[in-house]
mmCIF file with all atom_site columns, C-alpha atoms in Angstrom:
data_model
loop_
_atom_site.group_PDB
_atom_site.id
_atom_site.type_symbol
_atom_site.label_atom_id
_atom_site.label_alt_id
_atom_site.label_comp_id
_atom_site.label_asym_id
_atom_site.label_entity_id
_atom_site.label_seq_id
_atom_site.pdbx_PDB_ins_code
_atom_site.Cartn_x
_atom_site.Cartn_y
_atom_site.Cartn_z
_atom_site.occupancy
_atom_site.B_iso_or_equiv
_atom_site.pdbx_formal_charge
_atom_site.auth_seq_id
_atom_site.auth_comp_id
_atom_site.auth_asym_id
_atom_site.auth_atom_id
_atom_site.pdbx_PDB_model_num
ATOM 1   C CA . MET X 1 1   ? -15.713 -4.873  5.178   1.00 97.00 ? 1   MET X CA 1
ATOM 2   C CA . LYS X 1 2   ? -15.205 -1.680  3.196   1.00 98.00 ? 2   LYS X CA 1
ATOM 3   C CA . PHE X 1 3   ? -11.597 -0.587  2.589   1.00 98.00 ? 3   PHE X CA 1
ATOM 4   C CA . GLY X 1 4   ? -10.191 2.732   1.439   1.00 98.00 ? 4   GLY X CA 1
ATOM 5   C CA . ILE X 1 5   ? -6.708  2.637   -0.126  1.00 98.00 ? 5   ILE X CA 1
ATOM 6   C CA . GLN X 1 6   ? -4.238  5.519   -0.296  1.00 98.00 ? 6   GLN X CA 1
ATOM 7   C CA . ILE X 1 7   ? -0.960  5.299   -2.175  1.00 98.00 ? 7   ILE X CA 1
ATOM 8   C CA . ASN X 1 8   ? 1.788   7.922   -1.800  1.00 98.00 ? 8   ASN X CA 1
ATOM 9   C CA . GLU X 1 9   ? 4.716   6.572   -3.903  1.00 98.00 ? 9   GLU X CA 1
ATOM 10  C CA . GLY X 1 10  ? 5.368   6.132   -7.570  1.00 97.00 ? 10  GLY X CA 1
ATOM 11  C CA . PRO X 1 11  ? 5.306   2.793   -9.421  1.00 98.00 ? 11  PRO X CA 1
ATOM 12  C CA . TYR X 1 12  ? 8.631   1.011   -10.131 1.00 97.00 ? 12  TYR X CA 1
ATOM 13  C CA . GLN X 1 13  ? 10.418  3.427   -7.794  1.00 96.00 ? 13  GLN X CA 1
ATOM 14  C CA . HIS X 1 14  ? 9.000   1.975   -4.561  1.00 97.00 ? 14  HIS X CA 1
ATOM 15  C CA . GLN X 1 15  ? 7.179   -1.164  -3.609  1.00 98.00 ? 15  GLN X CA 1
ATOM 16  C CA . ALA X 1 16  ? 4.119   0.781   -2.264  1.00 98.00 ? 16  ALA X CA 1
ATOM 17  C CA . SER X 1 17  ? 2.143   0.614   -5.458  1.00 98.00 ? 17  SER X CA 1
ATOM 18  C CA . ASP X 1 18  ? 2.742   -3.155  -5.813  1.00 98.00 ? 18  ASP X CA 1
ATOM 19  C CA . THR X 1 19  ? 1.821   -3.810  -2.144  1.00 98.00 ? 19  THR X CA 1
ATOM 20  C CA . ALA X 1 20  ? -1.327  -1.667  -2.500  1.00 98.00 ? 20  ALA X CA 1
ATOM 21  C CA . TYR X 1 21  ? -2.345  -3.525  -5.659  1.00 98.00 ? 21  TYR X CA 1
ATOM 22  C CA . GLN X 1 22  ? -1.807  -6.954  -4.032  1.00 98.00 ? 22  GLN X CA 1
ATOM 23  C CA . PHE X 1 23  ? -3.687  -5.859  -0.936  1.00 98.00 ? 23  PHE X CA 1
ATOM 24  C CA . THR X 1 24  ? -6.586  -4.458  -2.933  1.00 98.00 ? 24  THR X CA 1
ATOM 25  C CA . LYS X 1 25  ? -6.751  -7.604  -5.105  1.00 98.00 ? 25  LYS X CA 1
ATOM 26  C CA . ALA X 1 26  ? -6.726  -9.869  -2.035  1.00 98.00 ? 26  ALA X CA 1
ATOM 27  C CA . ALA X 1 27  ? -9.429  -7.804  -0.358  1.00 98.00 ? 27  ALA X CA 1
ATOM 28  C CA . LEU X 1 28  ? -11.696 -8.009  -3.417  1.00 98.00 ? 28  LEU X CA 1
ATOM 29  C CA . GLU X 1 29  ? -11.053 -11.661 -3.974  1.00 98.00 ? 29  GLU X CA 1
ATOM 30  C CA . ASN X 1 30  ? -11.956 -12.379 -0.363  1.00 98.00 ? 30  ASN X CA 1
ATOM 31  C CA . GLY X 1 31  ? -15.330 -10.740 -0.616  1.00 98.00 ? 31  GLY X CA 1
ATOM 32  C CA . HIS X 1 32  ? -14.521 -7.349  0.809   1.00 98.00 ? 32  HIS X CA 1
ATOM 33  C CA . LYS X 1 33  ? -15.399 -4.036  -0.833  1.00 98.00 ? 33  LYS X CA 1
ATOM 34  C CA . VAL X 1 34  ? -12.897 -1.334  -1.798  1.00 98.00 ? 34  VAL X CA 1
ATOM 35  C CA . TYR X 1 35  ? -14.627 1.989   -1.652  1.00 98.00 ? 35  TYR X CA 1
ATOM 36  C CA . ARG X 1 36  ? -11.877 3.904   -3.447  1.00 98.00 ? 36  ARG X CA 1
ATOM 37  C CA . VAL X 1 37  ? -8.170  3.816   -4.353  1.00 98.00 ? 37  VAL X CA 1
ATOM 38  C CA . PHE X 1 38  ? -6.695  7.310   -4.011  1.00 98.00 ? 38  PHE X CA 1
ATOM 39  C CA . PHE X 1 39  ? -3.419  8.047   -5.813  1.00 98.00 ? 39  PHE X CA 1
ATOM 40  C CA . TYR X 1 40  ? -1.574  10.791  -4.061  1.00 98.00 ? 40  TYR X CA 1
ATOM 41  C CA . HIS X 1 41  ? 1.893   12.433  -4.529  1.00 98.00 ? 41  HIS X CA 1
ATOM 42  C CA . ASP X 1 42  ? 4.104   10.384  -6.926  1.00 98.00 ? 42  ASP X CA 1
ATOM 43  C CA . ALA X 1 43  ? 1.476   7.645   -6.986  1.00 98.00 ? 43  ALA X CA 1
ATOM 44  C CA . VAL X 1 44  ? -0.314  9.647   -9.672  1.00 98.00 ? 44  VAL X CA 1
ATOM 45  C CA . ASN X 1 45  ? 2.198   8.090   -12.049 1.00 98.00 ? 45  ASN X CA 1
ATOM 46  C CA . ASN X 1 46  ? 0.313   4.801   -11.709 1.00 98.00 ? 46  ASN X CA 1
ATOM 47  C CA . ALA X 1 47  ? -2.314  6.465   -13.966 1.00 98.00 ? 47  ALA X CA 1
ATOM 48  C CA . THR X 1 48  ? -0.332  7.288   -17.096 1.00 98.00 ? 48  THR X CA 1
ATOM 49  C CA . ARG X 1 49  ? -1.384  5.471   -20.265 1.00 97.00 ? 49  ARG X CA 1
ATOM 50  C CA . LEU X 1 50  ? 1.948   6.285   -21.936 1.00 97.00 ? 50  LEU X CA 1
ATOM 51  C CA . ALA X 1 51  ? 4.165   4.046   -19.769 1.00 96.00 ? 51  ALA X CA 1
ATOM 52  C CA . VAL X 1 52  ? 5.693   1.128   -21.660 1.00 97.00 ? 52  VAL X CA 1
ATOM 53  C CA . PRO X 1 53  ? 7.505   -1.091  -19.133 1.00 97.00 ? 53  PRO X CA 1
ATOM 54  C CA . PRO X 1 54  ? 9.592   -4.004  -20.550 1.00 97.00 ? 54  PRO X CA 1
ATOM 55  C CA . GLN X 1 55  ? 7.412   -6.936  -21.623 1.00 96.00 ? 55  GLN X CA 1
ATOM 56  C CA . ASP X 1 56  ? 8.858   -9.305  -18.999 1.00 97.00 ? 56  ASP X CA 1
ATOM 57  C CA . ASP X 1 57  ? 8.089   -6.791  -16.206 1.00 97.00 ? 57  ASP X CA 1
ATOM 58  C CA . ARG X 1 58  ? 4.757   -6.225  -14.559 1.00 97.00 ? 58  ARG X CA 1
ATOM 59  C CA . ASN X 1 59  ? 2.611   -3.452  -16.065 1.00 98.00 ? 59  ASN X CA 1
ATOM 60  C CA . ILE X 1 60  ? 1.280   -1.752  -12.909 1.00 98.00 ? 60  ILE X CA 1
ATOM 61  C CA . THR X 1 61  ? -1.108  0.573   -14.790 1.00 98.00 ? 61  THR X CA 1
ATOM 62  C CA . LYS X 1 62  ? -2.661  -2.336  -16.718 1.00 98.00 ? 62  LYS X CA 1
ATOM 63  C CA . ASN X 1 63  ? -2.925  -4.387  -13.541 1.00 98.00 ? 63  ASN X CA 1
ATOM 64  C CA . TRP X 1 64  ? -4.929  -1.605  -11.888 1.00 98.00 ? 64  TRP X CA 1
ATOM 65  C CA . GLN X 1 65  ? -7.119  -1.229  -15.016 1.00 98.00 ? 65  GLN X CA 1
ATOM 66  C CA . ALA X 1 66  ? -7.900  -4.918  -15.087 1.00 98.00 ? 66  ALA X CA 1
ATOM 67  C CA . LEU X 1 67  ? -8.840  -4.929  -11.409 1.00 98.00 ? 67  LEU X CA 1
ATOM 68  C CA . ALA X 1 68  ? -10.946 -1.830  -11.807 1.00 98.00 ? 68  ALA X CA 1
ATOM 69  C CA . LYS X 1 69  ? -12.813 -3.379  -14.738 1.00 98.00 ? 69  LYS X CA 1
ATOM 70  C CA . GLU X 1 70  ? -13.480 -6.676  -12.915 1.00 98.00 ? 70  GLU X CA 1
ATOM 71  C CA . TYR X 1 71  ? -14.630 -5.097  -9.670  1.00 98.00 ? 71  TYR X CA 1
ATOM 72  C CA . ASN X 1 72  ? -15.846 -1.703  -10.772 1.00 98.00 ? 72  ASN X CA 1
ATOM 73  C CA . LEU X 1 73  ? -13.139 0.019   -8.666  1.00 98.00 ? 73  LEU X CA 1
ATOM 74  C CA . ASP X 1 74  ? -13.186 3.775   -8.162  1.00 98.00 ? 74  ASP X CA 1
ATOM 75  C CA . MET X 1 75  ? -9.554  4.906   -8.880  1.00 98.00 ? 75  MET X CA 1
ATOM 76  C CA . VAL X 1 76  ? -8.995  8.602   -8.156  1.00 98.00 ? 76  VAL X CA 1
ATOM 77  C CA . VAL X 1 77  ? -5.874  10.617  -8.973  1.00 98.00 ? 77  VAL X CA 1
ATOM 78  C CA . CYS X 1 78  ? -5.175  13.738  -6.881  1.00 98.00 ? 78  CYS X CA 1
ATOM 79  C CA . ILE X 1 79  ? -5.523  16.743  -9.184  1.00 97.00 ? 79  ILE X CA 1
ATOM 80  C CA . ALA X 1 80  ? -2.868  18.983  -7.571  1.00 97.00 ? 80  ALA X CA 1
ATOM 81  C CA . ALA X 1 81  ? -0.309  16.173  -7.504  1.00 98.00 ? 81  ALA X CA 1
ATOM 82  C CA . ALA X 1 82  ? -1.176  15.193  -11.055 1.00 98.00 ? 82  ALA X CA 1
ATOM 83  C CA . GLN X 1 83  ? -0.871  18.722  -12.476 1.00 96.00 ? 83  GLN X CA 1
ATOM 84  C CA . ARG X 1 84  ? 2.605   19.168  -10.950 1.00 97.00 ? 84  ARG X CA 1
ATOM 85  C CA . ARG X 1 85  ? 3.721   15.962  -12.575 1.00 97.00 ? 85  ARG X CA 1
ATOM 86  C CA . GLY X 1 86  ? 2.179   16.436  -16.020 1.00 97.00 ? 86  GLY X CA 1
ATOM 87  C CA . LEU X 1 87  ? -0.739  14.027  -15.610 1.00 97.00 ? 87  LEU X CA 1
ATOM 88  C CA . LEU X 1 88  ? -3.731  15.455  -17.417 1.00 97.00 ? 88  LEU X CA 1
ATOM 89  C CA . ASP X 1 89  ? -7.156  14.187  -18.503 1.00 96.00 ? 89  ASP X CA 1
ATOM 90  C CA . GLU X 1 90  ? -8.699  15.648  -21.670 1.00 96.00 ? 90  GLU X CA 1
ATOM 91  C CA . ASN X 1 91  ? -10.644 18.379  -19.883 1.00 94.00 ? 91  ASN X CA 1
ATOM 92  C CA . GLU X 1 92  ? -7.590  19.552  -17.959 1.00 94.00 ? 92  GLU X CA 1
ATOM 93  C CA . ALA X 1 93  ? -5.425  19.420  -21.062 1.00 96.00 ? 93  ALA X CA 1
ATOM 94  C CA . LYS X 1 94  ? -7.892  21.675  -22.806 1.00 96.00 ? 94  LYS X CA 1
ATOM 95  C CA . ARG X 1 95  ? -8.265  23.997  -19.842 1.00 95.00 ? 95  ARG X CA 1
ATOM 96  C CA . GLN X 1 96  ? -4.455  24.348  -19.490 1.00 94.00 ? 96  GLN X CA 1
ATOM 97  C CA . GLY X 1 97  ? -3.854  24.751  -23.215 1.00 96.00 ? 97  GLY X CA 1
ATOM 98  C CA . LYS X 1 98  ? -1.821  21.534  -23.484 1.00 97.00 ? 98  LYS X CA 1
ATOM 99  C CA . ASP X 1 99  ? -1.575  19.489  -26.669 1.00 96.00 ? 99  ASP X CA 1
ATOM 100 C CA . ALA X 1 100 ? -2.095  16.066  -25.113 1.00 96.00 ? 100 ALA X CA 1
ATOM 101 C CA . SER X 1 101 ? -3.650  14.166  -22.236 1.00 97.00 ? 101 SER X CA 1
ATOM 102 C CA . ASN X 1 102 ? -2.323  11.027  -20.686 1.00 97.00 ? 102 ASN X CA 1
ATOM 103 C CA . ILE X 1 103 ? -4.678  9.533   -18.121 1.00 98.00 ? 103 ILE X CA 1
ATOM 104 C CA . ALA X 1 104 ? -5.334  5.832   -18.571 1.00 98.00 ? 104 ALA X CA 1
ATOM 105 C CA . GLU X 1 105 ? -8.898  4.550   -18.879 1.00 98.00 ? 105 GLU X CA 1
ATOM 106 C CA . GLY X 1 106 ? -10.351 3.606   -15.511 1.00 98.00 ? 106 GLY X CA 1
ATOM 107 C CA . PHE X 1 107 ? -8.688  6.440   -13.580 1.00 98.00 ? 107 PHE X CA 1
ATOM 108 C CA . ARG X 1 108 ? -10.281 9.792   -12.854 1.00 98.00 ? 108 ARG X CA 1
ATOM 109 C CA . ILE X 1 109 ? -8.817  13.015  -11.669 1.00 97.00 ? 109 ILE X CA 1
ATOM 110 C CA . SER X 1 110 ? -10.381 14.705  -8.680  1.00 97.00 ? 110 SER X CA 1
ATOM 111 C CA . GLY X 1 111 ? -9.613  16.544  -5.466  1.00 97.00 ? 111 GLY X CA 1
ATOM 112 C CA . LEU X 1 112 ? -8.399  15.744  -1.988  1.00 97.00 ? 112 LEU X CA 1
ATOM 113 C CA . GLY X 1 113 ? -11.960 15.761  -0.748  1.00 98.00 ? 113 GLY X CA 1
ATOM 114 C CA . GLN X 1 114 ? -12.278 12.340  -2.317  1.00 98.00 ? 114 GLN X CA 1
ATOM 115 C CA . LEU X 1 115 ? -9.587  11.044  0.014   1.00 98.00 ? 115 LEU X CA 1
ATOM 116 C CA . ILE X 1 116 ? -11.364 12.484  3.057   1.00 98.00 ? 116 ILE X CA 1
ATOM 117 C CA . GLU X 1 117 ? -14.653 11.032  1.897   1.00 98.00 ? 117 GLU X CA 1
ATOM 118 C CA . ALA X 1 118 ? -13.066 7.641   1.364   1.00 98.00 ? 118 ALA X CA 1
ATOM 119 C CA . GLY X 1 119 ? -11.702 7.812   4.950   1.00 97.00 ? 119 GLY X CA 1
ATOM 120 C CA . ILE X 1 120 ? -15.214 8.566   6.231   1.00 98.00 ? 120 ILE X CA 1
ATOM 121 C CA . GLN X 1 121 ? -17.072 5.993   4.090   1.00 98.00 ? 121 GLN X CA 1
ATOM 122 C CA . SER X 1 122 ? -14.620 3.104   4.566   1.00 98.00 ? 122 SER X CA 1
ATOM 123 C CA . ASP X 1 123 ? -14.311 0.929   7.633   1.00 98.00 ? 123 ASP X CA 1
ATOM 124 C CA . ARG X 1 124 ? -10.528 0.946   7.276   1.00 98.00 ? 124 ARG X CA 1
ATOM 125 C CA . LEU X 1 125 ? -8.215  3.337   5.404   1.00 98.00 ? 125 LEU X CA 1
ATOM 126 C CA . VAL X 1 126 ? -4.910  1.649   4.547   1.00 98.00 ? 126 VAL X CA 1
ATOM 127 C CA . VAL X 1 127 ? -1.994  3.810   3.528   1.00 98.00 ? 127 VAL X CA 1
ATOM 128 C CA . PHE X 1 128 ? 0.930   2.633   1.406   1.00 98.00 ? 128 PHE X CA 1
ATOM 129 C CA . GLY X 1 129 ? 4.045   4.704   0.979   1.00 98.00 ? 129 GLY X CA 1
ATOM 130 C CA . ASP X 1 130 ? 7.773   5.026   1.630   1.00 95.00 ? 130 ASP X CA 1
ATOM 131 C CA . MET C 2 1   ? -6.617  -2.570  18.836  1.00 95.00 ? 1   MET C CA 1
ATOM 132 C CA . LEU C 2 2   ? -4.415  -1.217  16.117  1.00 98.00 ? 2   LEU C CA 1
ATOM 133 C CA . LEU C 2 3   ? -2.706  -3.007  13.251  1.00 98.00 ? 3   LEU C CA 1
ATOM 134 C CA . HIS C 2 4   ? 0.638   -1.332  12.661  1.00 98.00 ? 4   HIS C CA 1
ATOM 135 C CA . THR C 2 5   ? 2.475   -1.888  9.369   1.00 98.00 ? 5   THR C CA 1
ATOM 136 C CA . VAL C 2 6   ? 6.235   -1.235  9.222   1.00 98.00 ? 6   VAL C CA 1
ATOM 137 C CA . ASN C 2 7   ? 8.047   -1.315  5.898   1.00 98.00 ? 7   ASN C CA 1
ATOM 138 C CA . LYS C 2 8   ? 11.649  -0.611  7.056   1.00 97.00 ? 8   LYS C CA 1
ATOM 139 C CA . SER C 2 9   ? 13.949  -2.647  9.323   1.00 95.00 ? 9   SER C CA 1
ATOM 140 C CA . PHE C 2 10  ? 17.268  -0.908  9.661   1.00 91.00 ? 10  PHE C CA 1
ATOM 141 C CA . GLU C 2 11  ? 16.696  2.385   7.870   1.00 90.00 ? 11  GLU C CA 1
ATOM 142 C CA . ARG C 2 12  ? 15.127  5.202   9.861   1.00 92.00 ? 12  ARG C CA 1
ATOM 143 C CA . ASN C 2 13  ? 13.628  4.583   13.258  1.00 94.00 ? 13  ASN C CA 1
ATOM 144 C CA . SER C 2 14  ? 10.073  3.653   12.272  1.00 96.00 ? 14  SER C CA 1
ATOM 145 C CA . LEU C 2 15  ? 10.331  0.117   13.653  1.00 97.00 ? 15  LEU C CA 1
ATOM 146 C CA . ASP C 2 16  ? 11.819  1.380   16.912  1.00 96.00 ? 16  ASP C CA 1
ATOM 147 C CA . ALA C 2 17  ? 9.130   4.107   17.232  1.00 96.00 ? 17  ALA C CA 1
ATOM 148 C CA . CYS C 2 18  ? 6.365   1.605   16.415  1.00 97.00 ? 18  CYS C CA 1
ATOM 149 C CA . LEU C 2 19  ? 7.521   -1.011  18.931  1.00 97.00 ? 19  LEU C CA 1
ATOM 150 C CA . ARG C 2 20  ? 7.946   1.651   21.595  1.00 96.00 ? 20  ARG C CA 1
ATOM 151 C CA . LEU C 2 21  ? 4.401   2.968   21.164  1.00 97.00 ? 21  LEU C CA 1
ATOM 152 C CA . ALA C 2 22  ? 2.463   -0.198  20.226  1.00 97.00 ? 22  ALA C CA 1
ATOM 153 C CA . LYS C 2 23  ? 0.259   -1.462  23.057  1.00 97.00 ? 23  LYS C CA 1
ATOM 154 C CA . ALA C 2 24  ? -0.083  -5.006  24.306  1.00 97.00 ? 24  ALA C CA 1
ATOM 155 C CA . GLY C 2 25  ? -2.718  -6.812  22.229  1.00 97.00 ? 25  GLY C CA 1
ATOM 156 C CA . SER C 2 26  ? -1.989  -4.837  19.086  1.00 98.00 ? 26  SER C CA 1
ATOM 157 C CA . THR C 2 27  ? -0.327  -6.379  16.047  1.00 98.00 ? 27  THR C CA 1
ATOM 158 C CA . VAL C 2 28  ? 2.770   -5.203  14.170  1.00 98.00 ? 28  VAL C CA 1
ATOM 159 C CA . LEU C 2 29  ? 2.960   -6.540  10.564  1.00 98.00 ? 29  LEU C CA 1
ATOM 160 C CA . LEU C 2 30  ? 6.354   -6.312  8.874   1.00 98.00 ? 30  LEU C CA 1
ATOM 161 C CA . ILE C 2 31  ? 6.056   -5.712  5.136   1.00 98.00 ? 31  ILE C CA 1
ATOM 162 C CA . GLU C 2 32  ? 8.370   -4.760  2.251   1.00 98.00 ? 32  GLU C CA 1
ATOM 163 C CA . ASP C 2 33  ? 11.930  -4.061  3.622   1.00 98.00 ? 33  ASP C CA 1
ATOM 164 C CA . GLY C 2 34  ? 10.492  -4.393  7.117   1.00 98.00 ? 34  GLY C CA 1
ATOM 165 C CA . VAL C 2 35  ? 10.582  -8.208  6.673   1.00 98.00 ? 35  VAL C CA 1
ATOM 166 C CA . TYR C 2 36  ? 14.362  -8.250  7.292   1.00 98.00 ? 36  TYR C CA 1
ATOM 167 C CA . ALA C 2 37  ? 13.681  -7.552  10.999  1.00 98.00 ? 37  ALA C CA 1
ATOM 168 C CA . ALA C 2 38  ? 11.735  -10.893 11.220  1.00 98.00 ? 38  ALA C CA 1
ATOM 169 C CA . VAL C 2 39  ? 14.758  -12.943 10.188  1.00 98.00 ? 39  VAL C CA 1
ATOM 170 C CA . GLN C 2 40  ? 16.695  -14.836 12.887  1.00 98.00 ? 40  GLN C CA 1
ATOM 171 C CA . GLY C 2 41  ? 20.125  -13.665 13.966  1.00 97.00 ? 41  GLY C CA 1
ATOM 172 C CA . THR C 2 42  ? 20.044  -9.942  13.201  1.00 97.00 ? 42  THR C CA 1
ATOM 173 C CA . CYS C 2 43  ? 20.695  -7.190  15.773  1.00 96.00 ? 43  CYS C CA 1
ATOM 174 C CA . LEU C 2 44  ? 16.929  -6.590  15.940  1.00 97.00 ? 44  LEU C CA 1
ATOM 175 C CA . GLU C 2 45  ? 16.076  -10.124 17.170  1.00 97.00 ? 45  GLU C CA 1
ATOM 176 C CA . GLY C 2 46  ? 16.250  -9.159  20.870  1.00 97.00 ? 46  GLY C CA 1
ATOM 177 C CA . LYS C 2 47  ? 14.047  -6.108  20.329  1.00 97.00 ? 47  LYS C CA 1
ATOM 178 C CA . LEU C 2 48  ? 11.393  -8.143  18.578  1.00 98.00 ? 48  LEU C CA 1
ATOM 179 C CA . LYS C 2 49  ? 11.420  -10.883 21.168  1.00 98.00 ? 49  LYS C CA 1
ATOM 180 C CA . GLN C 2 50  ? 11.047  -8.252  23.889  1.00 98.00 ? 50  GLN C CA 1
ATOM 181 C CA . ALA C 2 51  ? 8.060   -6.789  22.067  1.00 98.00 ? 51  ALA C CA 1
ATOM 182 C CA . MET C 2 52  ? 6.465   -10.215 21.888  1.00 98.00 ? 52  MET C CA 1
ATOM 183 C CA . ASP C 2 53  ? 7.102   -10.681 25.601  1.00 98.00 ? 53  ASP C CA 1
ATOM 184 C CA . THR C 2 54  ? 5.164   -7.512  26.354  1.00 97.00 ? 54  THR C CA 1
ATOM 185 C CA . GLY C 2 55  ? 2.117   -8.868  24.476  1.00 98.00 ? 55  GLY C CA 1
ATOM 186 C CA . ILE C 2 56  ? 2.508   -7.371  21.037  1.00 98.00 ? 56  ILE C CA 1
ATOM 187 C CA . ASN C 2 57  ? 1.616   -9.817  18.203  1.00 98.00 ? 57  ASN C CA 1
ATOM 188 C CA . LEU C 2 58  ? 4.196   -9.875  15.447  1.00 98.00 ? 58  LEU C CA 1
ATOM 189 C CA . CYS C 2 59  ? 3.493   -10.938 11.883  1.00 98.00 ? 59  CYS C CA 1
ATOM 190 C CA . VAL C 2 60  ? 5.490   -10.866 8.672   1.00 98.00 ? 60  VAL C CA 1
ATOM 191 C CA . LEU C 2 61  ? 4.255   -10.731 5.045   1.00 98.00 ? 61  LEU C CA 1
ATOM 192 C CA . ALA C 2 62  ? 5.550   -14.030 3.578   1.00 98.00 ? 62  ALA C CA 1
ATOM 193 C CA . PRO C 2 63  ? 5.551   -12.994 -0.154  1.00 98.00 ? 63  PRO C CA 1
ATOM 194 C CA . ASP C 2 64  ? 7.915   -10.092 0.721   1.00 98.00 ? 64  ASP C CA 1
ATOM 195 C CA . LEU C 2 65  ? 10.133  -12.446 2.751   1.00 98.00 ? 65  LEU C CA 1
ATOM 196 C CA . LEU C 2 66  ? 10.316  -14.932 -0.078  1.00 98.00 ? 66  LEU C CA 1
ATOM 197 C CA . ALA C 2 67  ? 11.000  -12.129 -2.614  1.00 98.00 ? 67  ALA C CA 1
ATOM 198 C CA . ARG C 2 68  ? 14.089  -11.258 -0.554  1.00 98.00 ? 68  ARG C CA 1
ATOM 199 C CA . GLY C 2 69  ? 15.375  -14.823 -0.442  1.00 98.00 ? 69  GLY C CA 1
ATOM 200 C CA . PHE C 2 70  ? 14.218  -15.897 3.022   1.00 98.00 ? 70  PHE C CA 1
ATOM 201 C CA . ALA C 2 71  ? 12.059  -18.952 3.583   1.00 97.00 ? 71  ALA C CA 1
ATOM 202 C CA . THR C 2 72  ? 9.516   -18.691 6.385   1.00 96.00 ? 72  THR C CA 1
ATOM 203 C CA . ASP C 2 73  ? 11.538  -21.155 8.477   1.00 97.00 ? 73  ASP C CA 1
ATOM 204 C CA . LYS C 2 74  ? 14.201  -18.451 8.855   1.00 97.00 ? 74  LYS C CA 1
ATOM 205 C CA . VAL C 2 75  ? 11.760  -16.324 10.839  1.00 98.00 ? 75  VAL C CA 1
ATOM 206 C CA . ILE C 2 76  ? 12.147  -15.750 14.584  1.00 98.00 ? 76  ILE C CA 1
ATOM 207 C CA . ALA C 2 77  ? 9.920   -18.164 16.556  1.00 98.00 ? 77  ALA C CA 1
ATOM 208 C CA . GLY C 2 78  ? 6.593   -16.622 17.511  1.00 98.00 ? 78  GLY C CA 1
ATOM 209 C CA . ILE C 2 79  ? 6.272   -14.378 14.480  1.00 98.00 ? 79  ILE C CA 1
ATOM 210 C CA . ASN C 2 80  ? 3.408   -15.443 12.260  1.00 98.00 ? 80  ASN C CA 1
ATOM 211 C CA . ALA C 2 81  ? 3.875   -15.447 8.462   1.00 98.00 ? 81  ALA C CA 1
ATOM 212 C CA . VAL C 2 82  ? 0.806   -14.318 6.514   1.00 98.00 ? 82  VAL C CA 1
ATOM 213 C CA . ASP C 2 83  ? -0.002  -13.830 2.822   1.00 98.00 ? 83  ASP C CA 1
ATOM 214 C CA . TYR C 2 84  ? -1.901  -10.860 1.304   1.00 98.00 ? 84  TYR C CA 1
ATOM 215 C CA . ALA C 2 85  ? -5.232  -12.383 2.220   1.00 98.00 ? 85  ALA C CA 1
ATOM 216 C CA . GLY C 2 86  ? -3.860  -12.673 5.758   1.00 98.00 ? 86  GLY C CA 1
ATOM 217 C CA . PHE C 2 87  ? -2.859  -8.997  5.642   1.00 98.00 ? 87  PHE C CA 1
ATOM 218 C CA . VAL C 2 88  ? -6.440  -8.069  4.636   1.00 98.00 ? 88  VAL C CA 1
ATOM 219 C CA . GLN C 2 89  ? -7.816  -10.262 7.448   1.00 98.00 ? 89  GLN C CA 1
ATOM 220 C CA . LEU C 2 90  ? -5.512  -8.589  9.997   1.00 98.00 ? 90  LEU C CA 1
ATOM 221 C CA . ALA C 2 91  ? -6.677  -5.152  8.742   1.00 98.00 ? 91  ALA C CA 1
ATOM 222 C CA . ALA C 2 92  ? -10.288 -6.279  9.165   1.00 98.00 ? 92  ALA C CA 1
ATOM 223 C CA . ASP C 2 93  ? -9.710  -7.805  12.596  1.00 98.00 ? 93  ASP C CA 1
ATOM 224 C CA . HIS C 2 94  ? -8.195  -4.593  14.057  1.00 98.00 ? 94  HIS C CA 1
ATOM 225 C CA . SER C 2 95  ? -10.052 -1.325  14.659  1.00 98.00 ? 95  SER C CA 1
ATOM 226 C CA . SER C 2 96  ? -7.698  0.629   12.383  1.00 97.00 ? 96  SER C CA 1
ATOM 227 C CA . VAL C 2 97  ? -4.445  0.454   10.514  1.00 98.00 ? 97  VAL C CA 1
ATOM 228 C CA . GLN C 2 98  ? -1.459  2.660   11.249  1.00 98.00 ? 98  GLN C CA 1
ATOM 229 C CA . SER C 2 99  ? 1.196   2.667   8.509   1.00 98.00 ? 99  SER C CA 1
ATOM 230 C CA . TRP C 2 100 ? 4.597   3.706   9.840   1.00 98.00 ? 100 TRP C CA 1
ATOM 231 C CA . LEU C 2 101 ? 5.906   5.562   6.804   1.00 95.00 ? 101 LEU C CA 1
#
């Protein structure tokens, strides 16, 4: 079965990102496909490469990256939500005249159309939020 | 039939709204802070039992229950405890998933 995953809440603030990660991992480990993980609203903060959580805490961004690498996951960050919150890839940083970018490897920035497409292409769209 | 996920027990009215609208044969999975509703002896016990009597299947996400200090033997009789793989299976077994956020 093909799953689409939507996350609406930020990491460490709400359990949604953790639940979504565990669900995605379990789906992949049990032979299902995950068409896309879409990071919306505060969930875009999952994609920063500048977060340094305490060493004895989970590193949510790294967990996603490892999962993406192992299963070739498509992880998309909503561009409008990202720009409001200061999440930029290199192209956007250049375009906006900013001196740095902060998107972690494995994530890509794109539009809301990617969420709609994930909803169409997946057998189930599962939403995690507050 | 739908799979409903509810992640609150006492805050807001999402559990109430979900139980009111869920149809017989559908499944309500309690996750995150929603797992408190599955524990025996709270003011929600009667409501959940009533839902089960009308043919709604109730499940609870065991890792979230354990993370909050409740063993699965503290759960109201009739509610099935599942792990994340079980959550995935429930999502696959139902025609779509409604998250009550």
